[in-house]
Amino acid sequence: MTDRSSPHSQFDNKSQAWSARFSEPVSELVKRYTASVTFDKRLAPFDIEGSLAHARMLATIGILSEDDLQAINKGMQTIRDEIANNTFDWSLDLEDVHLNIEKRLVELIGDAGKRLHTGRSRNDQVATDIRLWLRNEIDIACSLLADLRQALANTALKHADTIMPGFTHLQVAQPVTFGHHLLAYAQMLGRDLERLQDCRQRVNHLPLGAAALAGTSFPIDRQQVADLLGFDAICQNSLDAVSDRDFAIEFCSAAALIMMHLSRLSEELILWMSPRVGFIELADRFCTGSSIMPQKKNPDVPELVRGKTGRVNGHLIALLTLMKGQPLAYNKDNQEDKEGLFDAADTIRDTLTIFVDMMAGIQVNKASMRSAALQGFATATDLADYLVRKGVPFRDAHETVALAVRMCEQRECDLSDLPLADLQTFHADIGEDVYDVLTLEGSVSVRNHVGGTAPEQVREQARRILADNA
Ligand code: ARG
C-alpha cells in the first residue's frame, strides 16, 4: 500500500477524486479512518465485472465509442492480471477499491478511463459489487451445505441400526438410532439451504443506474446491465437501491442460524467424545493435544465452531444497528457493512468445509452407545404403550410404569430384567411378549412412521436427503 499522487487531472492536486473543491488535505489518521481499501479490495473482481457491464451499456447507448469500450476492456484485463499477480499498487490515498481501479485505468488508457464513471456513482457501484460478491458466496455456501447434508446422510445410512440413548434435559429419555440423531442436523441444514436460496433472490437485484441517489440524466439501459451481470431484477427505486442493505442482514441472519446449528452439533461432538461418554472419536486432524497433559486429545475444532458462532451473531447485530436510524439515501455509515459481512461469509465457508470432512470421518463406538441406552429405563414409555394396548388408559399406565421403575431402582436392574411374575404384579394381562417392547431394538423398530427413529425410516429419510442433492 503506497501513498501515490496522480499525474491525471481528475486526481490532481492532492490525489483525491474530489480534491479541487478542498483547500487542505485530510490528516493521516483521517485518511486511514475513512479509507476502506484495506478490506474492500477483495471486491475487485466484482467491481471490474460491474464496470465492464456498465461500459458495454454506455457504448450501446452511444456515450462511449467502440474504441473507448475496447480500451476499457483491455485496461481492465491488465488490472485483473496485476491484482492476481499481486503487482497492483493499492493506494490508501485513493480511499477504496473503486477509486484505486479507476485511477489505474486512467493511467493505463487515459481519457477513455475517465469516461467510464459517466452516469454512475460509487454509491450504486459499491451496492452492485457487494451483491455480486455475496451472490457468489451464497452459491458456495449452498453447495457446502449440500455436501454436509450428504455426508450426514451417508453416515446415517451406516448407522441406521446403531442404537444410542435419546436425551431430554440431557437425561436418558428413549432409545433412538444414531442415524436418526444425525439426520436431525441434516434437516436443520436443509432449512438453512432454503433460507440462503431465498435470500439469494433478493440479493440478485441490480442497483446500478441509481447513480448517487436520484438516477442519472443519461438514457441508460438498466436491463442490459442486469442481463450482462446475471441479475434477475432491477432495483425499482434509486434512493432505496443505494441505501438498502437488507440483503446483507438477511444473509447474516441465515449465517447466524447455520452457525447456531453447527454449534449445537459441536456441543454434542464434544460431549460424545468426552472419555466419560465415549460415544465417538474424531479423527486426530481435528483435535490437538495439551502442552502439559500428555493424555489429552482435545476437540479444538468443534470448540472453535461453538466459539465462532458468537462473532457471526455479532455481525448480524452490528449490521442491524448500522442501518437503524439511517436517513435516505447513502451515508458513509454504509462503508461499515463490509468487514462483518465478509467475516460472516468466511466463517461459514471455513466451518462448513471443515465439517464436511469431520462428519464423514467420525468413528462410532456402538458398544458405549448401547450400554448408555440400557441405563436410565429408556424403554419405560414402551411399557406404558404396551399397557395402553392392553386397554389401560395412558395416564394410569404411566403411573403403573413409574412403580415398576421404582422396583428396578431398588433392585438395581433394568425393566427388561424383571421376571414376568413381578411385572404381572403391576398388571395381570402382561404377557411374555412384553420383553419384545422392553428391548432397545423393539423400542426403536416400532417407531416406524414418517419422522420416527426406526431403522427403516432412517434409511428412507437419508435416501430422501440424498435424492434432494442428486
Ligand atoms: N467505500 C464506499 C463504501 O464502501 C464506497 C461508496 C462511497 N460513496 C461516497 N459517496 N463516499 O460505502
mmCIF file of C-alpha atoms and ligand atoms in Angstrom, residues 36 40 95-96 98 122-123 126 245 330 332 334-335 337-338, ligand 1:
data_model
loop_
_atom_site.group_PDB
_atom_site.id
_atom_site.type_symbol
_atom_site.label_atom_id
_atom_site.label_comp_id
_atom_site.label_asym_id
_atom_site.label_seq_id
_atom_site.Cartn_x
_atom_site.Cartn_y
_atom_site.Cartn_z
ATOM 1 C CA SER A 36 -11.901 1.149 3.039
ATOM 2 C CA ASP A 40 -12.844 -3.717 0.185
ATOM 3 C CA GLU A 95 -9.672 5.515 -0.377
ATOM 4 C CA ASP A 96 -11.401 2.465 -1.770
ATOM 5 C CA HIS A 98 -13.410 1.721 -6.810
ATOM 6 C CA ARG A 122 -19.622 4.891 -6.144
ATOM 7 C CA ASN A 123 -22.897 4.613 -4.242
ATOM 8 C CA VAL A 126 -20.496 -0.416 -4.232
ATOM 9 C CA ARG A 245 -28.558 -3.368 2.983
ATOM 10 C CA TYR A 330 -26.413 6.665 1.007
ATOM 11 C CA LYS A 332 -20.815 6.792 4.801
ATOM 12 C CA ASN A 334 -22.691 2.020 4.975
ATOM 13 C CA GLN A 335 -18.985 1.510 4.436
ATOM 14 C CA ASP A 337 -21.230 -3.035 6.272
ATOM 15 C CA LYS A 338 -18.317 -4.898 4.738
HETATM 16 N N1 ARG B 1 -16.131 2.982 0.024
HETATM 17 C C1 ARG B 1 -17.514 3.346 -0.008
HETATM 18 C C2 ARG B 1 -18.375 2.319 0.701
HETATM 19 O O1 ARG B 1 -17.900 1.265 0.927
HETATM 20 C C3 ARG B 1 -17.971 3.457 -1.417
HETATM 21 C C4 ARG B 1 -19.077 4.448 -1.610
HETATM 22 C C5 ARG B 1 -18.614 5.785 -1.195
HETATM 23 N N2 ARG B 1 -19.504 6.823 -1.625
HETATM 24 C C6 ARG B 1 -19.348 8.066 -1.172
HETATM 25 N N3 ARG B 1 -20.132 8.937 -1.645
HETATM 26 N N4 ARG B 1 -18.481 8.346 -0.258
HETATM 27 O O2 ARG B 1 -19.504 2.546 1.034
#
